Amino acid sequence: MLKNNPDSSSPVLVIDMGAQYAQLIARRVREAHVYSEIVPHTMDAEKILAKNPAAIIISGGPSSVYAQGAPSIDSAIFSAGVPILGICYGFQLMARTLGGQVGRTGTREYGHTQAKLQDGGGCLFAGTPLEQTVWMSHGDSVIKAPEGFKVTAATEQTPVAAFEDSTRHLYGLQWHPEVLHSQYGQRALEHFLYNGAGLQPTWTADSIIDTQIEKIRRQVGNARVICGLSGGVDSSVAAALVHKAIGDQLTCIFVDHGLLRAGEREQVERDYAASTGIKIVTVDESERFLTALAGVSEPEAKRKIIGREFIRSFEAAQRALVKEAGESGEEIKFLVQGTLYPDVVESGGGEGAANIKSHHNVGGLPEDLNFELIEPLRTLFKDEVREIGLALGVPEQIVWRQPFPGPGLGIRIIGEITAKRLEILRAADKIAREELTAAGLDRDIWQCPVVLLADVRSVGVQGDGRTYGHPIVLRPVSSEDAMTADWSRLPYEVLAKISNRITNSVPEVNRVVLDCTSKPPGTIEWE
Ligand code: XMP
């Protein structure tokens, strides 16, 4: 029996076969308005099925199912009656496990490829053109479909490029429908979800808001709640959502950790408070953070300290609020955070990838945390959060703000953090932001970290004299979800203007350099 109306109680599970594709597939499923979650291939079948999946998608992965140590999955998954889609490596694994043949043909297909539909294209490709351009990246090929399957597409090199067994609701394709280079890729995913698995597109901003409001009310009751507000999109939308659920039971705490950019505090205190009507208390904790960070250069250590001091600051603010309430005041035990799904996955806290870095609000939390967390965005991607923000009436300037990490300028100073270095970086960052805005580029780029290489100095010349200053790195990137990114090709004139202004007005800086690395292999932030 097929299930309808999936939500987080019956997710579409994307099994991560070890490469970079699972995140993107999970997002594409959400774009089709169906709830999805990522699980690792090491999870056993029993656990996977206990999650009550509405459907399963097996992602792409390493190049050969024959490679030593190649990831595999428990074959019981295929006979559980759950609709399954295998993509690329997942397709080959499916073929091999169910008795088909995967050949080490030795011919690689990579990049744009022409696929030809067969037999009307079956469930996945119904109604799409007989020939379409698709994105391939594989070495091995399926040479024989398993018994009971019909072949629905082929390419010149790959006679079995897609197949299906509609009775068992099992589907597979060799190419990557999740990448935009595959024409009709999203359509194929939707056909699998709606027709193959019989799911309804009910995961929408309104439905997420309704579900979360109900959940927050149930969790909190009449209690008071505080929210760590950073001024960024995530915490602003989280606060708006909680505010909608419980109104004035919510107080936002804006911690000025001394690692903010120029003008940021004022923007939060003035613009956000005015437009949302949410109570906001600002606490100046810059001394606390700078003292705790003194002498620390190692990035993970910095992140841990910042995470810990955030919590200590919230605890202090909480005590102050309780004291202010006098006799009637009781302890506030709920803390709202704007944690997103990629934060959870990248911190190794989801069930997906390895620990790449401890996001300050996930892996960076201290163990003796005294708060019960409310994280209404924990399952969401950034674009979903923006959509929810708009639906909640959060002002567009905030919803479209570029991401800025919670640990702030602290992770953009490479080396020890000092007040002087913060001042240098703040001045350079302000100039870069002003020029990007003046050039109308804010919506074209995802974000542009400005980084101070505080431990590096090099010789320059200015006026008649020799200088021995620090380099500033500009890191403009374009991205869909920050999981992968490319460096933005900013106009030279804009770069020149930023560089001139910084080197002329920030005396400690004598070079401005551009980071032209994609992610991977780089990350967006330097730290
Ligand atoms: P990376 O450097 O991992 O960054 O490519 C991906 C995105 O996440 C942001 N980022 C953070 N955001 N807390 C946050 O709220 C953090 O600790 C954090 N670290 C990175 C980064 O700015 C980029 O948008």
CSV table of N, CA, C and O in Angstrom, one decimal, residues 397-488:
chain,number,residue,atom,x,y,z
A,397,GLN,N,14.6,42.7,3.4
A,397,GLN,CA,16.0,43.0,3.6
A,397,GLN,C,16.6,41.9,4.5
A,397,GLN,O,17.8,41.6,4.4
A,398,ILE,N,15.8,41.4,5.4
A,398,ILE,CA,16.3,40.4,6.3
A,398,ILE,C,16.3,39.0,5.7
A,398,ILE,O,17.3,38.3,5.7
A,399,VAL,N,15.2,38.7,5.0
A,399,VAL,CA,15.1,37.4,4.4
A,399,VAL,C,16.2,37.2,3.3
A,399,VAL,O,16.7,36.1,3.2
A,400,TRP,N,16.5,38.3,2.6
A,400,TRP,CA,17.5,38.1,1.5
A,400,TRP,C,18.9,38.5,2.0
A,400,TRP,O,19.8,38.6,1.2
A,401,ARG,N,19.1,38.7,3.3
A,401,ARG,CA,20.5,39.0,3.8
A,401,ARG,C,21.4,37.8,3.4
A,401,ARG,O,21.0,36.7,3.5
A,402,GLN,N,22.6,38.2,3.1
A,402,GLN,CA,23.5,37.1,2.8
A,402,GLN,C,23.9,36.4,4.1
A,402,GLN,O,23.9,37.0,5.1
A,403,PRO,N,24.2,35.1,4.0
A,403,PRO,CA,24.6,34.4,5.2
A,403,PRO,C,25.8,35.0,5.9
A,403,PRO,O,26.7,35.5,5.2
A,404,PHE,N,25.8,35.0,7.2
A,404,PHE,CA,27.0,35.5,8.0
A,404,PHE,C,27.1,34.5,9.1
A,404,PHE,O,26.1,34.2,9.8
A,405,PRO,N,28.2,33.9,9.3
A,405,PRO,CA,28.3,32.8,10.3
A,405,PRO,C,28.2,33.3,11.8
A,405,PRO,O,28.6,34.4,12.1
A,406,GLY,N,27.5,32.5,12.6
A,406,GLY,CA,27.4,32.9,14.0
A,406,GLY,C,28.7,33.3,14.7
A,406,GLY,O,28.7,34.3,15.4
A,407,PRO,N,29.8,32.5,14.5
A,407,PRO,CA,31.0,32.9,15.1
A,407,PRO,C,31.6,34.2,14.5
A,407,PRO,O,32.7,34.7,14.9
A,408,GLY,N,30.9,34.8,13.5
A,408,GLY,CA,31.3,36.1,13.0
A,408,GLY,C,32.7,36.3,12.5
A,408,GLY,O,33.3,35.4,12.0
A,409,LEU,N,33.2,37.5,12.8
A,409,LEU,CA,34.6,37.8,12.3
A,409,LEU,C,35.6,36.9,12.9
A,409,LEU,O,36.8,36.8,12.5
A,410,GLY,N,35.2,36.2,14.0
A,410,GLY,CA,36.1,35.4,14.8
A,410,GLY,C,36.8,34.3,13.9
A,410,GLY,O,37.9,33.9,14.1
A,411,ILE,N,36.0,33.8,12.9
A,411,ILE,CA,36.5,32.7,12.1
A,411,ILE,C,37.1,33.3,10.8
A,411,ILE,O,37.6,32.6,9.9
A,412,ARG,N,37.0,34.6,10.6
A,412,ARG,CA,37.6,35.3,9.4
A,412,ARG,C,38.9,36.0,9.7
A,412,ARG,O,39.4,36.6,8.8
A,413,ILE,N,39.4,35.8,10.9
A,413,ILE,CA,40.7,36.3,11.2
A,413,ILE,C,41.6,35.0,11.3
A,413,ILE,O,41.3,34.1,12.1
A,414,ILE,N,42.5,34.8,10.4
A,414,ILE,CA,43.3,33.6,10.4
A,414,ILE,C,44.5,33.9,11.4
A,414,ILE,O,45.4,34.7,11.1
A,415,GLY,N,44.4,33.3,12.5
A,415,GLY,CA,45.4,33.6,13.6
A,415,GLY,C,44.6,34.0,14.8
A,415,GLY,O,43.4,33.9,14.9
A,416,GLU,N,45.3,34.5,15.8
A,416,GLU,CA,44.7,34.9,17.1
A,416,GLU,C,43.7,36.1,16.8
A,416,GLU,O,44.0,37.0,16.0
A,417,ILE,N,42.7,36.2,17.6
A,417,ILE,CA,41.7,37.3,17.5
A,417,ILE,C,42.1,38.3,18.6
A,417,ILE,O,42.2,38.0,19.7
A,418,THR,N,42.3,39.5,18.1
A,418,THR,CA,42.5,40.6,19.1
A,418,THR,C,41.6,41.8,18.7
A,418,THR,O,41.1,41.8,17.5
A,419,ALA,N,41.4,42.7,19.6
A,419,ALA,CA,40.6,43.9,19.3
A,419,ALA,C,41.1,44.7,18.1
A,419,ALA,O,40.3,45.1,17.2
A,420,LYS,N,42.4,44.8,18.0
A,420,LYS,CA,43.0,45.6,16.9
A,420,LYS,C,42.7,44.9,15.6
A,420,LYS,O,42.4,45.5,14.6
A,421,ARG,N,42.9,43.6,15.6
A,421,ARG,CA,42.7,42.8,14.3
A,421,ARG,C,41.2,42.9,13.9
A,421,ARG,O,40.9,43.0,12.7
A,422,LEU,N,40.4,42.9,14.9
A,422,LEU,CA,38.9,43.0,14.5
A,422,LEU,C,38.6,44.3,13.9
A,422,LEU,O,37.9,44.4,13.0
A,423,GLU,N,39.3,45.3,14.4
A,423,GLU,CA,39.1,46.7,13.9
A,423,GLU,C,39.5,46.8,12.4
A,423,GLU,O,38.8,47.3,11.6
A,424,ILE,N,40.7,46.1,12.1
A,424,ILE,CA,41.2,46.2,10.8
A,424,ILE,C,40.2,45.4,9.8
A,424,ILE,O,39.8,46.0,8.8
A,425,LEU,N,39.8,44.3,10.3
A,425,LEU,CA,38.9,43.5,9.4
A,425,LEU,C,37.6,44.1,9.2
A,425,LEU,O,37.0,44.1,8.1
A,426,ARG,N,37.1,44.7,10.3
A,426,ARG,CA,35.8,45.4,10.2
A,426,ARG,C,35.8,46.6,9.2
A,426,ARG,O,34.9,46.7,8.4
A,427,ALA,N,36.9,47.3,9.2
A,427,ALA,CA,37.1,48.4,8.2
A,427,ALA,C,37.1,47.9,6.8
A,427,ALA,O,36.4,48.4,5.9
A,428,ALA,N,37.9,46.8,6.6
A,428,ALA,CA,38.0,46.3,5.2
A,428,ALA,C,36.6,45.7,4.8
A,428,ALA,O,36.2,45.9,3.6
A,429,ASP,N,36.0,45.0,5.7
A,429,ASP,CA,34.7,44.3,5.3
A,429,ASP,C,33.6,45.4,5.0
A,429,ASP,O,32.9,45.2,4.0
A,430,LYS,N,33.7,46.4,5.7
A,430,LYS,CA,32.6,47.5,5.5
A,430,LYS,C,32.8,48.0,4.0
A,430,LYS,O,31.8,48.2,3.3
A,431,ILE,N,34.1,48.2,3.6
A,431,ILE,CA,34.3,48.8,2.3
A,431,ILE,C,33.8,47.8,1.2
A,431,ILE,O,33.1,48.1,0.3
A,432,ALA,N,34.2,46.5,1.4
A,432,ALA,CA,33.8,45.5,0.4
A,432,ALA,C,32.3,45.4,0.3
A,432,ALA,O,31.7,45.4,-0.8
A,433,ARG,N,31.6,45.5,1.4
A,433,ARG,CA,30.1,45.4,1.4
A,433,ARG,C,29.5,46.6,0.7
A,433,ARG,O,28.6,46.5,0.0
A,434,GLU,N,30.1,47.8,1.1
A,434,GLU,CA,29.5,49.0,0.4
A,434,GLU,C,29.7,48.9,-1.1
A,434,GLU,O,28.7,49.3,-1.8
A,435,GLU,N,30.8,48.5,-1.6
A,435,GLU,CA,31.0,48.5,-3.0
A,435,GLU,C,30.2,47.4,-3.7
A,435,GLU,O,29.7,47.6,-4.8
A,436,LEU,N,30.0,46.3,-3.1
A,436,LEU,CA,29.2,45.2,-3.7
A,436,LEU,C,27.7,45.7,-3.8
A,436,LEU,O,27.1,45.5,-4.8
A,437,THR,N,27.3,46.4,-2.7
A,437,THR,CA,25.9,46.9,-2.8
A,437,THR,C,25.8,48.0,-3.8
A,437,THR,O,24.8,48.0,-4.6
A,438,ALA,N,26.8,48.9,-3.9
A,438,ALA,CA,26.7,50.0,-4.8
A,438,ALA,C,26.7,49.5,-6.3
A,438,ALA,O,26.1,50.1,-7.1
A,439,ALA,N,27.4,48.3,-6.5
A,439,ALA,CA,27.4,47.8,-7.8
A,439,ALA,C,26.2,46.9,-8.1
A,439,ALA,O,26.1,46.3,-9.2
A,440,GLY,N,25.3,46.8,-7.2
A,440,GLY,CA,24.0,46.1,-7.3
A,440,GLY,C,24.2,44.6,-7.4
A,440,GLY,O,23.5,43.8,-8.0
A,441,LEU,N,25.3,44.1,-6.7
A,441,LEU,CA,25.6,42.7,-6.8
A,441,LEU,C,25.1,41.8,-5.7
A,441,LEU,O,25.3,40.6,-5.7
A,442,ASP,N,24.4,42.4,-4.7
A,442,ASP,CA,24.1,41.6,-3.5
A,442,ASP,C,23.3,40.4,-3.8
A,442,ASP,O,23.5,39.3,-3.2
A,443,ARG,N,22.3,40.5,-4.7
A,443,ARG,CA,21.5,39.3,-5.0
A,443,ARG,C,22.2,38.3,-5.9
A,443,ARG,O,21.7,37.2,-6.1
A,444,ASP,N,23.3,38.8,-6.6
A,444,ASP,CA,23.9,37.9,-7.6
A,444,ASP,C,24.9,36.9,-6.9
A,444,ASP,O,25.2,35.9,-7.4
A,445,ILE,N,25.4,37.3,-5.7
A,445,ILE,CA,26.3,36.4,-5.1
A,445,ILE,C,25.7,35.9,-3.8
A,445,ILE,O,24.8,36.4,-3.2
A,446,TRP,N,26.2,34.7,-3.4
A,446,TRP,CA,25.6,34.1,-2.2
A,446,TRP,C,26.1,34.8,-1.0
A,446,TRP,O,25.3,35.2,-0.1
A,447,GLN,N,27.4,35.1,-0.9
A,447,GLN,CA,28.0,35.9,0.1
A,447,GLN,C,29.4,36.2,-0.3
A,447,GLN,O,30.0,35.6,-1.2
A,448,CYS,N,30.1,37.1,0.5
A,448,CYS,CA,31.5,37.4,0.2
A,448,CYS,C,32.2,37.6,1.5
A,448,CYS,O,32.4,38.7,2.0
A,449,PRO,N,32.7,36.5,2.1
A,449,PRO,CA,33.5,36.7,3.2
A,449,PRO,C,34.8,37.5,2.9
A,449,PRO,O,35.3,37.4,1.8
A,450,VAL,N,35.1,38.4,3.9
A,450,VAL,CA,36.3,39.2,3.8
A,450,VAL,C,37.2,38.7,4.9
A,450,VAL,O,36.8,38.6,6.1
A,451,VAL,N,38.4,38.3,4.6
A,451,VAL,CA,39.2,37.5,5.5
A,451,VAL,C,40.6,38.2,5.8
A,451,VAL,O,41.2,38.7,4.8
A,452,LEU,N,41.0,38.3,7.0
A,452,LEU,CA,42.3,38.9,7.4
A,452,LEU,C,43.3,37.8,7.7
A,452,LEU,O,43.1,37.0,8.6
A,453,LEU,N,44.4,37.8,6.9
A,453,LEU,CA,45.4,36.8,7.2
A,453,LEU,C,46.4,37.5,8.2
A,453,LEU,O,47.4,38.1,7.8
A,454,ALA,N,45.9,37.4,9.4
A,454,ALA,CA,46.6,38.2,10.5
A,454,ALA,C,48.0,37.7,10.8
A,454,ALA,O,48.8,38.5,11.2
A,455,ASP,N,48.3,36.5,10.5
A,455,ASP,CA,49.7,36.0,10.8
A,455,ASP,C,50.6,36.1,9.6
A,455,ASP,O,51.8,35.7,9.6
A,456,VAL,N,50.1,36.6,8.5
A,456,VAL,CA,50.9,36.8,7.3
A,456,VAL,C,51.2,38.3,7.1
A,456,VAL,O,50.3,39.1,7.2
A,457,ARG,N,52.5,38.6,6.8
A,457,ARG,CA,52.8,39.9,6.4
A,457,ARG,C,53.7,39.9,5.2
A,457,ARG,O,54.4,38.9,4.9
A,458,SER,N,53.6,40.9,4.4
A,458,SER,CA,54.4,41.0,3.2
A,458,SER,C,54.8,42.4,2.9
A,458,SER,O,54.2,43.4,3.4
A,459,VAL,N,55.9,42.6,2.1
A,459,VAL,CA,56.4,43.9,1.9
A,459,VAL,C,55.6,44.6,0.8
A,459,VAL,O,55.3,44.0,-0.2
A,460,GLY,N,55.4,45.9,1.0
A,460,GLY,CA,54.7,46.7,-0.1
A,460,GLY,C,55.4,48.0,-0.1
A,460,GLY,O,56.3,48.3,0.7
A,461,VAL,N,54.8,48.9,-0.9
A,461,VAL,CA,55.3,50.3,-0.9
A,461,VAL,C,54.2,51.2,-1.0
A,461,VAL,O,53.2,51.0,-1.8
A,462,GLN,N,54.2,52.3,-0.2
A,462,GLN,CA,53.1,53.2,-0.3
A,462,GLN,C,53.7,54.6,0.0
A,462,GLN,O,54.5,54.8,0.9
A,463,GLY,N,53.3,55.6,-0.8
A,463,GLY,CA,53.9,56.9,-0.7
A,463,GLY,C,55.4,56.6,-1.1
A,463,GLY,O,55.7,56.0,-2.1
A,464,ASP,N,56.3,57.1,-0.2
A,464,ASP,CA,57.7,56.9,-0.5
A,464,ASP,C,58.3,55.8,0.4
A,464,ASP,O,59.5,55.5,0.4
A,465,GLY,N,57.4,55.1,1.1
A,465,GLY,CA,57.9,54.2,2.2
A,465,GLY,C,57.6,52.8,2.0
A,465,GLY,O,56.7,52.4,1.2
A,466,ARG,N,58.4,51.9,2.6
A,466,ARG,CA,58.2,50.5,2.6
A,466,ARG,C,57.1,50.2,3.6
A,466,ARG,O,57.0,50.8,4.7
A,467,THR,N,56.2,49.3,3.2
A,467,THR,CA,55.2,48.8,4.2
A,467,THR,C,55.4,47.3,4.5
A,467,THR,O,56.1,46.7,3.7
A,468,TYR,N,54.9,46.9,5.6
A,468,TYR,CA,55.0,45.5,5.9
A,468,TYR,C,53.7,45.1,6.5
A,468,TYR,O,53.5,45.1,7.7
A,469,GLY,N,52.7,44.9,5.6
A,469,GLY,CA,51.3,44.8,6.1
A,469,GLY,C,50.7,43.4,5.9
A,469,GLY,O,51.4,42.5,5.5
A,470,HIS,N,49.4,43.3,6.2
A,470,HIS,CA,48.7,42.1,6.1
A,470,HIS,C,47.9,42.0,4.8
A,470,HIS,O,47.4,43.0,4.3
A,471,PRO,N,47.7,40.8,4.2
A,471,PRO,CA,46.8,40.7,3.1
A,471,PRO,C,45.3,40.5,3.6
A,471,PRO,O,45.1,39.9,4.6
A,472,ILE,N,44.4,41.0,2.8
A,472,ILE,CA,43.0,40.8,3.0
A,472,ILE,C,42.5,39.9,1.8
A,472,ILE,O,42.9,40.1,0.6
A,473,VAL,N,41.8,38.9,2.1
A,473,VAL,CA,41.2,38.0,1.0
A,473,VAL,C,39.8,38.3,0.8
A,473,VAL,O,39.0,38.4,1.7
A,474,LEU,N,39.4,38.4,-0.5
A,474,LEU,CA,38.0,38.5,-0.8
A,474,LEU,C,37.6,37.1,-1.3
A,474,LEU,O,38.2,36.5,-2.1
A,475,ARG,N,36.4,36.7,-0.8
A,475,ARG,CA,36.0,35.3,-1.1
A,475,ARG,C,34.5,35.4,-1.6
A,475,ARG,O,33.6,34.9,-0.9
A,476,PRO,N,34.3,36.0,-2.8
A,476,PRO,CA,32.9,36.1,-3.3
A,476,PRO,C,32.5,34.7,-3.8
A,476,PRO,O,33.3,34.2,-4.6
A,477,VAL,N,31.4,34.2,-3.5
A,477,VAL,CA,30.9,32.9,-4.0
A,477,VAL,C,29.5,32.9,-4.5
A,477,VAL,O,28.7,33.7,-4.0
A,478,SER,N,29.2,32.1,-5.4
A,478,SER,CA,27.8,31.8,-5.8
A,478,SER,C,27.5,30.4,-5.4
A,478,SER,O,28.4,29.5,-5.5
A,479,SER,N,26.3,30.2,-5.0
A,479,SER,CA,25.9,28.9,-4.5
A,479,SER,C,24.4,28.8,-4.4
A,479,SER,O,23.7,29.8,-4.5
A,480,GLU,N,23.9,27.5,-4.4
A,480,GLU,CA,22.5,27.3,-4.3
A,480,GLU,C,22.1,27.1,-2.8
A,480,GLU,O,21.0,27.3,-2.4
A,481,ASP,N,23.1,26.5,-2.1
A,481,ASP,CA,22.7,26.0,-0.8
A,481,ASP,C,23.9,26.0,0.2
A,481,ASP,O,23.9,25.4,1.3
A,482,ALA,N,25.1,26.5,-0.3
A,482,ALA,CA,26.3,26.5,0.5
A,482,ALA,C,27.0,25.1,0.7
A,482,ALA,O,28.0,25.0,1.2
A,483,MET,N,26.3,24.1,0.2
A,483,MET,CA,26.9,22.8,0.3
A,483,MET,C,28.1,22.7,-0.8
A,483,MET,O,29.1,22.1,-0.6
A,484,THR,N,27.8,23.3,-1.9
A,484,THR,CA,28.8,23.4,-3.0
A,484,THR,C,28.8,24.9,-3.4
A,484,THR,O,27.8,25.6,-3.2
A,485,ALA,N,29.9,25.4,-3.9
A,485,ALA,CA,29.9,26.8,-4.3
A,485,ALA,C,30.9,27.0,-5.4
A,485,ALA,O,31.9,26.2,-5.6
A,486,ASP,N,30.8,28.0,-6.2
A,486,ASP,CA,31.8,28.4,-7.2
A,486,ASP,C,32.2,29.8,-6.8
A,486,ASP,O,31.4,30.6,-6.2
A,487,TRP,N,33.4,30.2,-7.2
A,487,TRP,CA,33.8,31.6,-6.9
A,487,TRP,C,33.1,32.5,-7.9
A,487,TRP,O,33.0,32.2,-9.1
A,488,SER,N,32.7,33.7,-7.5
A,488,SER,CA,31.9,34.6,-8.4
A,488,SER,C,32.9,35.4,-9.2
A,488,SER,O,33.8,35.9,-8.7
